[in-house]
Amino acid sequence: MKNEEFALEMICNFPPMREIFQKNIPQFMDESFVHALPSTFSFEYLINECGISPEACKKAQEEKQAFDLKFRKQMEQEASQYQVPFDLDDPKHQWSNHDVSIQEACVRRIEEIYAGRKHEIIFYGPSNIQMWYSLEQDMMPYRAQNHGMGGCIDTEMMKYADRVLYAFEPKIVFFQTGSNDLANKIPIEEILENKKKMYKEFLANMPDTQLIVMSGLPLPGRMQFWEDTEKINALLKQMCENTPRMMFMDATDCFMKDSGDENFRAYNGKFFCPEYYRNDRIHLNKKGHGLWASKMKEILG
């Protein structure tokens, strides 16, 4: 068996991968077992240190590799459809909440790609920005830049803002902070305080910039976080209504409906819309990005 290493955060926060591990290795349904694992581990570790059978690990590995291949091909097909350069191994498409060197490589790549371009529209946030490969084309005639850092949380967005945000002196910034903080088990109270601090810093460091704060998306792959996401959206909306140079863009009604598949019913009776997402049920597909972009252009006028 190939001694492949992977991050625990990827298993926990990526629904298809979590389902593969839980299906083949039932111990992954036990939260105490999962929390006791190191941040990175291998199948060899599971066999030697956790007593998982080699047969179970082999099945999980085969299914994981099959999904990885399928997902990669999907990304390549989308890039070809968008007619944009694409390399999934480019540092811009990598992120880790544990390995600062991976973060640094991603940030340097963004600096390189957009060097010398100032006073444009910047999209800043995690993977639903970063994985929007056709963003610049979809936002035409506006000049837009994709400064997405897939997997990042709010404190990381603050940490790198001086390099990939302030340095570009943007005219407008679209922010999308997603559900990564919730998925990383940061308490909702801490998340709300971090957002207040984050946007205060952004306003102070970009005195001539309009901030457009986008609502957290209703993700079919992270339905368990939707109630808390709505609490965060409510705070962001109130903050924008009471703060000059801030505007709230609520896309909730675009990505939820009154009827649908019972498997995608939200706590409030509304239904998530998986047709707007890739097969991981977390990241928007071309149809979803098109809907998102139309909402943005309405705001830009």
mmCIF file of C-alpha atoms in Angstrom:
data_model
loop_
_atom_site.group_PDB
_atom_site.id
_atom_site.type_symbol
_atom_site.label_atom_id
_atom_site.label_comp_id
_atom_site.label_asym_id
_atom_site.label_seq_id
_atom_site.Cartn_x
_atom_site.Cartn_y
_atom_site.Cartn_z
ATOM 1 C CA MET A 1 0.000 0.000 0.000
ATOM 2 C CA LYS A 2 1.308 3.435 -0.965
ATOM 3 C CA ASN A 3 2.180 5.409 2.185
ATOM 4 C CA GLU A 4 0.143 8.469 1.236
ATOM 5 C CA GLU A 5 -0.130 11.312 3.771
ATOM 6 C CA PHE A 6 -3.102 13.620 4.029
ATOM 7 C CA ALA A 7 -4.470 16.323 6.321
ATOM 8 C CA LEU A 8 -7.098 15.586 8.944
ATOM 9 C CA GLU A 9 -8.823 18.885 8.095
ATOM 10 C CA MET A 10 -9.352 17.646 4.534
ATOM 11 C CA ILE A 11 -11.048 14.475 5.796
ATOM 12 C CA CYS A 12 -13.257 16.332 8.280
ATOM 13 C CA ASN A 13 -14.279 19.311 6.151
ATOM 14 C CA PHE A 14 -14.659 17.731 2.712
ATOM 15 C CA PRO A 15 -17.948 15.741 2.642
ATOM 16 C CA PRO A 16 -17.090 13.209 -0.106
ATOM 17 C CA MET A 17 -13.789 12.365 1.581
ATOM 18 C CA ARG A 18 -15.404 12.129 5.005
ATOM 19 C CA GLU A 19 -18.013 9.743 3.571
ATOM 20 C CA ILE A 20 -15.311 7.530 2.018
ATOM 21 C CA PHE A 21 -13.457 7.193 5.317
ATOM 22 C CA GLN A 22 -16.602 6.657 7.384
ATOM 23 C CA LYS A 23 -17.881 4.034 4.953
ATOM 24 C CA ASN A 24 -14.699 1.960 4.968
ATOM 25 C CA ILE A 25 -13.310 2.751 8.428
ATOM 26 C CA PRO A 26 -16.235 3.027 10.899
ATOM 27 C CA GLN A 27 -13.926 4.498 13.556
ATOM 28 C CA PHE A 28 -14.135 7.767 11.614
ATOM 29 C CA MET A 29 -17.748 8.103 12.770
ATOM 30 C CA ASP A 30 -16.450 8.407 16.337
ATOM 31 C CA GLU A 31 -15.543 12.053 17.018
ATOM 32 C CA SER A 32 -13.229 11.149 19.885
ATOM 33 C CA PHE A 33 -11.241 8.871 17.549
ATOM 34 C CA VAL A 34 -10.986 11.605 14.915
ATOM 35 C CA HIS A 35 -9.958 14.310 17.390
ATOM 36 C CA ALA A 36 -7.176 12.081 18.718
ATOM 37 C CA LEU A 37 -5.538 11.827 15.281
ATOM 38 C CA PRO A 38 -2.568 14.061 14.393
ATOM 39 C CA SER A 39 -3.117 16.913 11.925
ATOM 40 C CA THR A 40 -1.459 14.849 9.182
ATOM 41 C CA PHE A 41 -1.300 11.057 9.019
ATOM 42 C CA SER A 42 -1.093 8.135 6.617
ATOM 43 C CA PHE A 43 -2.810 4.806 6.093
ATOM 44 C CA GLU A 44 0.319 3.227 7.546
ATOM 45 C CA TYR A 45 -0.269 5.253 10.724
ATOM 46 C CA LEU A 46 -3.878 4.035 10.897
ATOM 47 C CA ILE A 47 -2.726 0.422 10.582
ATOM 48 C CA ASN A 48 0.262 0.544 12.930
ATOM 49 C CA GLU A 49 -0.879 3.060 15.546
ATOM 50 C CA CYS A 50 -4.679 2.750 15.511
ATOM 51 C CA GLY A 51 -5.162 -0.944 14.776
ATOM 52 C CA ILE A 52 -7.189 -0.395 11.587
ATOM 53 C CA SER A 53 -7.143 -3.422 9.289
ATOM 54 C CA PRO A 54 -5.007 -3.192 6.119
ATOM 55 C CA GLU A 55 -8.030 -4.343 4.085
ATOM 56 C CA ALA A 56 -10.185 -1.444 5.323
ATOM 57 C CA CYS A 57 -7.412 1.045 4.653
ATOM 58 C CA LYS A 58 -6.831 -0.346 1.166
ATOM 59 C CA LYS A 59 -10.518 0.071 0.275
ATOM 60 C CA ALA A 60 -10.541 3.627 1.609
ATOM 61 C CA GLN A 61 -7.354 4.456 -0.270
ATOM 62 C CA GLU A 62 -8.684 3.072 -3.559
ATOM 63 C CA GLU A 63 -11.912 5.051 -3.262
ATOM 64 C CA LYS A 64 -10.018 8.191 -2.236
ATOM 65 C CA GLN A 65 -7.676 7.913 -5.218
ATOM 66 C CA ALA A 66 -10.626 7.347 -7.567
ATOM 67 C CA PHE A 67 -12.386 10.434 -6.226
ATOM 68 C CA ASP A 68 -9.192 12.529 -6.422
ATOM 69 C CA LEU A 69 -8.745 11.540 -10.060
ATOM 70 C CA LYS A 70 -12.372 12.284 -10.919
ATOM 71 C CA PHE A 71 -12.282 15.639 -9.126
ATOM 72 C CA ARG A 72 -9.035 16.629 -10.836
ATOM 73 C CA LYS A 73 -10.437 15.748 -14.252
ATOM 74 C CA GLN A 74 -13.520 17.814 -13.475
ATOM 75 C CA MET A 75 -11.320 20.814 -12.647
ATOM 76 C CA GLU A 76 -9.366 20.362 -15.865
ATOM 77 C CA GLN A 77 -12.543 20.068 -17.920
ATOM 78 C CA GLU A 78 -13.955 23.223 -16.358
ATOM 79 C CA ALA A 79 -10.743 25.128 -17.038
ATOM 80 C CA SER A 80 -10.842 23.985 -20.657
ATOM 81 C CA GLN A 81 -14.479 25.053 -20.889
ATOM 82 C CA TYR A 82 -13.611 28.449 -19.409
ATOM 83 C CA GLN A 83 -10.582 28.673 -21.745
ATOM 84 C CA VAL A 84 -8.314 29.755 -18.911
ATOM 85 C CA PRO A 85 -4.810 28.573 -18.007
ATOM 86 C CA PHE A 86 -5.044 26.013 -15.247
ATOM 87 C CA ASP A 87 -2.608 23.996 -13.182
ATOM 88 C CA LEU A 88 -4.045 22.316 -10.095
ATOM 89 C CA ASP A 89 -0.494 21.924 -8.753
ATOM 90 C CA ASP A 90 0.151 25.679 -8.901
ATOM 91 C CA PRO A 91 0.829 27.064 -5.376
ATOM 92 C CA LYS A 92 -2.142 29.407 -5.871
ATOM 93 C CA HIS A 93 -4.430 26.397 -5.609
ATOM 94 C CA GLN A 94 -2.876 25.077 -2.391
ATOM 95 C CA TRP A 95 -3.583 26.024 1.227
ATOM 96 C CA SER A 96 -3.087 24.607 4.691
ATOM 97 C CA ASN A 97 -4.180 25.900 8.080
ATOM 98 C CA HIS A 98 -1.153 24.133 9.600
ATOM 99 C CA ASP A 99 1.705 24.611 7.127
ATOM 100 C CA VAL A 100 2.712 28.272 6.840
ATOM 101 C CA SER A 101 5.119 27.502 3.981
ATOM 102 C CA ILE A 102 2.166 26.400 1.825
ATOM 103 C CA GLN A 103 0.286 29.597 2.715
ATOM 104 C CA GLU A 104 3.356 31.684 1.897
ATOM 105 C CA ALA A 105 3.743 30.049 -1.524
ATOM 106 C CA CYS A 106 0.081 30.764 -2.333
ATOM 107 C CA VAL A 107 0.361 34.412 -1.267
ATOM 108 C CA ARG A 108 3.569 34.931 -3.261
ATOM 109 C CA ARG A 109 1.862 33.491 -6.335
ATOM 110 C CA ILE A 110 -1.046 35.948 -6.033
ATOM 111 C CA GLU A 111 1.467 38.789 -5.706
ATOM 112 C CA GLU A 112 3.212 37.594 -8.874
ATOM 113 C CA ILE A 113 0.071 37.130 -10.944
ATOM 114 C CA TYR A 114 -1.325 40.606 -10.270
ATOM 115 C CA ALA A 115 1.910 42.574 -9.876
ATOM 116 C CA GLY A 116 1.490 46.220 -10.897
ATOM 117 C CA ARG A 117 -2.322 46.137 -11.140
ATOM 118 C CA LYS A 118 -3.953 48.659 -8.810
ATOM 119 C CA HIS A 119 -7.323 50.372 -8.341
ATOM 120 C CA GLU A 120 -9.334 47.435 -9.668
ATOM 121 C CA ILE A 121 -11.959 45.130 -8.128
ATOM 122 C CA ILE A 122 -10.514 42.428 -5.877
ATOM 123 C CA PHE A 123 -12.291 39.259 -4.812
ATOM 124 C CA TYR A 124 -10.922 38.186 -1.439
ATOM 125 C CA GLY A 125 -11.835 35.028 0.423
ATOM 126 C CA PRO A 126 -11.502 31.229 0.525
ATOM 127 C CA SER A 127 -12.107 28.464 -2.007
ATOM 128 C CA ASN A 128 -15.358 29.590 -3.640
ATOM 129 C CA ILE A 129 -13.316 32.587 -4.791
ATOM 130 C CA GLN A 130 -10.071 30.711 -5.426
ATOM 131 C CA MET A 131 -11.784 27.954 -7.433
ATOM 132 C CA TRP A 132 -13.698 30.415 -9.596
ATOM 133 C CA TYR A 133 -11.338 29.959 -12.520
ATOM 134 C CA SER A 134 -13.316 32.141 -14.929
ATOM 135 C CA LEU A 135 -13.807 35.022 -12.489
ATOM 136 C CA GLU A 136 -11.990 37.633 -14.582
ATOM 137 C CA GLN A 137 -13.908 36.651 -17.721
ATOM 138 C CA ASP A 138 -17.262 36.360 -15.935
ATOM 139 C CA MET A 139 -16.912 39.812 -14.375
ATOM 140 C CA MET A 140 -16.151 41.608 -17.647
ATOM 141 C CA PRO A 141 -16.398 44.493 -18.494
ATOM 142 C CA TYR A 142 -15.171 45.148 -14.954
ATOM 143 C CA ARG A 143 -11.455 44.658 -14.254
ATOM 144 C CA ALA A 144 -11.392 42.021 -11.516
ATOM 145 C CA GLN A 145 -8.687 40.091 -9.687
ATOM 146 C CA ASN A 146 -8.999 36.698 -8.005
ATOM 147 C CA HIS A 147 -7.203 36.816 -4.650
ATOM 148 C CA GLY A 148 -8.840 33.677 -3.295
ATOM 149 C CA MET A 149 -6.943 31.514 -0.809
ATOM 150 C CA GLY A 150 -8.776 28.195 -0.668
ATOM 151 C CA GLY A 151 -9.325 26.944 2.871
ATOM 152 C CA CYS A 152 -8.365 30.170 4.640
ATOM 153 C CA ILE A 153 -10.096 31.414 7.778
ATOM 154 C CA ASP A 154 -10.702 35.008 8.917
ATOM 155 C CA THR A 155 -7.511 35.354 10.949
ATOM 156 C CA GLU A 156 -5.502 34.276 7.892
ATOM 157 C CA MET A 157 -7.339 36.795 5.731
ATOM 158 C CA MET A 158 -6.244 39.482 8.207
ATOM 159 C CA LYS A 159 -2.694 38.118 8.380
ATOM 160 C CA TYR A 160 -2.047 38.423 4.638
ATOM 161 C CA ALA A 161 -4.177 41.494 3.895
ATOM 162 C CA ASP A 162 -1.211 43.874 3.782
ATOM 163 C CA ARG A 163 0.312 41.868 0.917
ATOM 164 C CA VAL A 164 -2.604 40.648 -1.183
ATOM 165 C CA LEU A 165 -5.169 43.340 -0.396
ATOM 166 C CA TYR A 166 -3.867 46.723 0.827
ATOM 167 C CA ALA A 167 -0.850 46.692 -1.495
ATOM 168 C CA PHE A 168 -3.171 46.700 -4.533
ATOM 169 C CA GLU A 169 -5.164 49.773 -3.409
ATOM 170 C CA PRO A 170 -8.432 48.308 -4.742
ATOM 171 C CA LYS A 171 -11.354 50.440 -5.813
ATOM 172 C CA ILE A 172 -13.817 47.800 -4.608
ATOM 173 C CA VAL A 173 -13.390 44.554 -2.686
ATOM 174 C CA PHE A 174 -15.869 41.687 -2.676
ATOM 175 C CA PHE A 175 -15.423 39.640 0.507
ATOM 176 C CA GLN A 176 -16.623 36.060 0.954
ATOM 177 C CA THR A 177 -15.630 34.432 4.224
ATOM 178 C CA GLY A 178 -17.522 31.173 3.794
ATOM 179 C CA SER A 179 -17.878 28.461 6.440
ATOM 180 C CA ASN A 180 -14.248 27.483 7.009
ATOM 181 C CA ASP A 181 -14.153 29.016 10.485
ATOM 182 C CA LEU A 182 -17.192 26.951 11.487
ATOM 183 C CA ALA A 183 -15.754 23.827 9.871
ATOM 184 C CA ASN A 184 -12.551 24.366 11.878
ATOM 185 C CA LYS A 185 -14.686 24.359 15.056
ATOM 186 C CA ILE A 186 -14.025 27.985 15.979
ATOM 187 C CA PRO A 187 -16.805 29.027 18.405
ATOM 188 C CA ILE A 188 -19.532 31.186 16.851
ATOM 189 C CA GLU A 189 -18.911 33.954 19.433
ATOM 190 C CA GLU A 190 -15.235 34.106 18.440
ATOM 191 C CA ILE A 191 -16.127 34.141 14.749
ATOM 192 C CA LEU A 192 -18.480 37.090 15.224
ATOM 193 C CA GLU A 193 -15.822 39.054 17.133
ATOM 194 C CA ASN A 194 -13.179 38.226 14.528
ATOM 195 C CA LYS A 195 -15.406 39.562 11.769
ATOM 196 C CA LYS A 196 -15.962 42.843 13.620
ATOM 197 C CA LYS A 197 -12.211 43.205 14.072
ATOM 198 C CA MET A 198 -11.440 42.150 10.505
ATOM 199 C CA TYR A 199 -13.720 44.640 8.770
ATOM 200 C CA LYS A 200 -12.631 47.443 11.108
ATOM 201 C CA GLU A 201 -9.031 46.762 10.045
ATOM 202 C CA PHE A 202 -9.978 46.598 6.372
ATOM 203 C CA LEU A 203 -11.785 49.960 6.518
ATOM 204 C CA ALA A 204 -8.910 51.626 8.360
ATOM 205 C CA ASN A 205 -6.260 50.363 5.935
ATOM 206 C CA MET A 206 -8.242 51.053 2.734
ATOM 207 C CA PRO A 207 -9.756 54.522 3.285
ATOM 208 C CA ASP A 208 -10.757 54.947 -0.376
ATOM 209 C CA THR A 209 -12.159 51.448 -0.957
ATOM 210 C CA GLN A 210 -15.781 50.300 -1.130
ATOM 211 C CA LEU A 211 -16.295 47.008 0.736
ATOM 212 C CA ILE A 212 -18.974 44.628 -0.527
ATOM 213 C CA VAL A 213 -19.546 41.841 1.973
ATOM 214 C CA MET A 214 -21.169 38.749 0.493
ATOM 215 C CA SER A 215 -23.367 36.473 2.554
ATOM 216 C CA GLY A 216 -22.102 33.032 3.439
ATOM 217 C CA LEU A 217 -23.418 30.577 0.857
ATOM 218 C CA PRO A 218 -25.916 27.822 1.737
ATOM 219 C CA LEU A 219 -23.652 24.848 1.015
ATOM 220 C CA PRO A 220 -25.370 21.457 0.509
ATOM 221 C CA GLY A 221 -22.165 19.783 1.704
ATOM 222 C CA ARG A 222 -22.136 21.747 4.961
ATOM 223 C CA MET A 223 -25.805 21.888 5.876
ATOM 224 C CA GLN A 224 -24.956 21.408 9.558
ATOM 225 C CA PHE A 225 -23.445 24.912 9.629
ATOM 226 C CA TRP A 226 -26.344 26.755 8.019
ATOM 227 C CA GLU A 227 -28.050 27.990 11.184
ATOM 228 C CA ASP A 228 -24.802 29.521 12.456
ATOM 229 C CA THR A 229 -24.041 30.880 8.975
ATOM 230 C CA GLU A 230 -27.355 32.736 9.076
ATOM 231 C CA LYS A 231 -26.373 34.265 12.429
ATOM 232 C CA ILE A 232 -23.123 35.453 10.858
ATOM 233 C CA ASN A 233 -24.998 36.810 7.834
ATOM 234 C CA ALA A 234 -27.305 38.775 10.143
ATOM 235 C CA LEU A 235 -24.320 40.362 11.892
ATOM 236 C CA LEU A 236 -22.667 41.243 8.580
ATOM 237 C CA LYS A 237 -25.863 42.766 7.224
ATOM 238 C CA GLN A 238 -26.314 44.913 10.325
ATOM 239 C CA MET A 239 -22.663 45.976 10.224
ATOM 240 C CA CYS A 240 -22.971 47.029 6.583
ATOM 241 C CA GLU A 241 -26.183 48.975 7.184
ATOM 242 C CA ASN A 242 -24.520 50.950 9.984
ATOM 243 C CA THR A 243 -21.083 51.518 8.433
ATOM 244 C CA PRO A 244 -20.090 53.895 5.618
ATOM 245 C CA ARG A 245 -18.370 52.288 2.610
ATOM 246 C CA MET A 246 -19.782 48.854 3.437
ATOM 247 C CA MET A 247 -22.529 47.082 1.492
ATOM 248 C CA PHE A 248 -24.086 43.670 2.098
ATOM 249 C CA MET A 249 -24.815 41.346 -0.824
ATOM 250 C CA ASP A 250 -27.282 38.646 0.219
ATOM 251 C CA ALA A 251 -27.385 35.762 -2.256
ATOM 252 C CA THR A 252 -29.297 33.384 0.020
ATOM 253 C CA ASP A 253 -32.542 33.492 -1.970
ATOM 254 C CA CYS A 254 -30.623 32.722 -5.168
ATOM 255 C CA PHE A 255 -29.207 29.490 -3.769
ATOM 256 C CA MET A 256 -32.175 28.192 -1.743
ATOM 257 C CA LYS A 257 -35.741 27.345 -2.722
ATOM 258 C CA ASP A 258 -39.125 26.575 -1.167
ATOM 259 C CA SER A 259 -39.272 22.953 -2.322
ATOM 260 C CA GLY A 260 -36.814 20.255 -3.281
ATOM 261 C CA ASP A 261 -35.100 17.010 -2.339
ATOM 262 C CA GLU A 262 -35.862 16.096 1.292
ATOM 263 C CA ASN A 263 -32.188 15.164 1.700
ATOM 264 C CA PHE A 264 -31.397 18.855 1.305
ATOM 265 C CA ARG A 265 -34.028 20.353 3.618
ATOM 266 C CA ALA A 266 -32.653 23.080 5.909
ATOM 267 C CA TYR A 267 -33.598 23.498 9.588
ATOM 268 C CA ASN A 268 -35.976 26.343 8.623
ATOM 269 C CA GLY A 269 -37.888 24.369 5.979
ATOM 270 C CA LYS A 270 -36.071 25.832 2.972
ATOM 271 C CA PHE A 271 -34.105 23.597 0.586
ATOM 272 C CA PHE A 272 -30.487 23.709 -0.528
ATOM 273 C CA CYS A 273 -29.805 23.653 -4.292
ATOM 274 C CA PRO A 274 -27.114 21.077 -5.157
ATOM 275 C CA GLU A 275 -27.487 21.833 -8.875
ATOM 276 C CA TYR A 276 -25.375 24.973 -8.383
ATOM 277 C CA TYR A 277 -22.442 23.074 -6.861
ATOM 278 C CA ARG A 278 -19.733 20.684 -7.978
ATOM 279 C CA ASN A 279 -19.863 17.064 -6.891
ATOM 280 C CA ASP A 280 -18.248 17.942 -3.548
ATOM 281 C CA ARG A 281 -21.412 19.965 -2.721
ATOM 282 C CA ILE A 282 -19.251 22.794 -1.339
ATOM 283 C CA HIS A 283 -17.885 24.620 -4.377
ATOM 284 C CA LEU A 284 -19.970 26.411 -6.977
ATOM 285 C CA ASN A 285 -20.027 25.046 -10.517
ATOM 286 C CA LYS A 286 -20.241 27.159 -13.677
ATOM 287 C CA LYS A 287 -23.999 27.566 -13.303
ATOM 288 C CA GLY A 288 -23.568 28.683 -9.705
ATOM 289 C CA HIS A 289 -20.802 31.119 -10.510
ATOM 290 C CA GLY A 290 -22.914 32.580 -13.304
ATOM 291 C CA LEU A 291 -25.760 33.207 -10.870
ATOM 292 C CA TRP A 292 -23.365 34.715 -8.318
ATOM 293 C CA ALA A 293 -21.773 36.976 -10.951
ATOM 294 C CA SER A 294 -25.157 38.286 -12.135
ATOM 295 C CA LYS A 295 -25.972 39.280 -8.542
ATOM 296 C CA MET A 296 -22.633 41.085 -8.240
ATOM 297 C CA LYS A 297 -23.128 42.983 -11.485
ATOM 298 C CA GLU A 298 -26.541 44.155 -10.293
ATOM 299 C CA ILE A 299 -24.814 45.771 -7.307
ATOM 300 C CA LEU A 300 -22.055 47.282 -9.432
ATOM 301 C CA GLY A 301 -24.705 48.756 -11.727
#
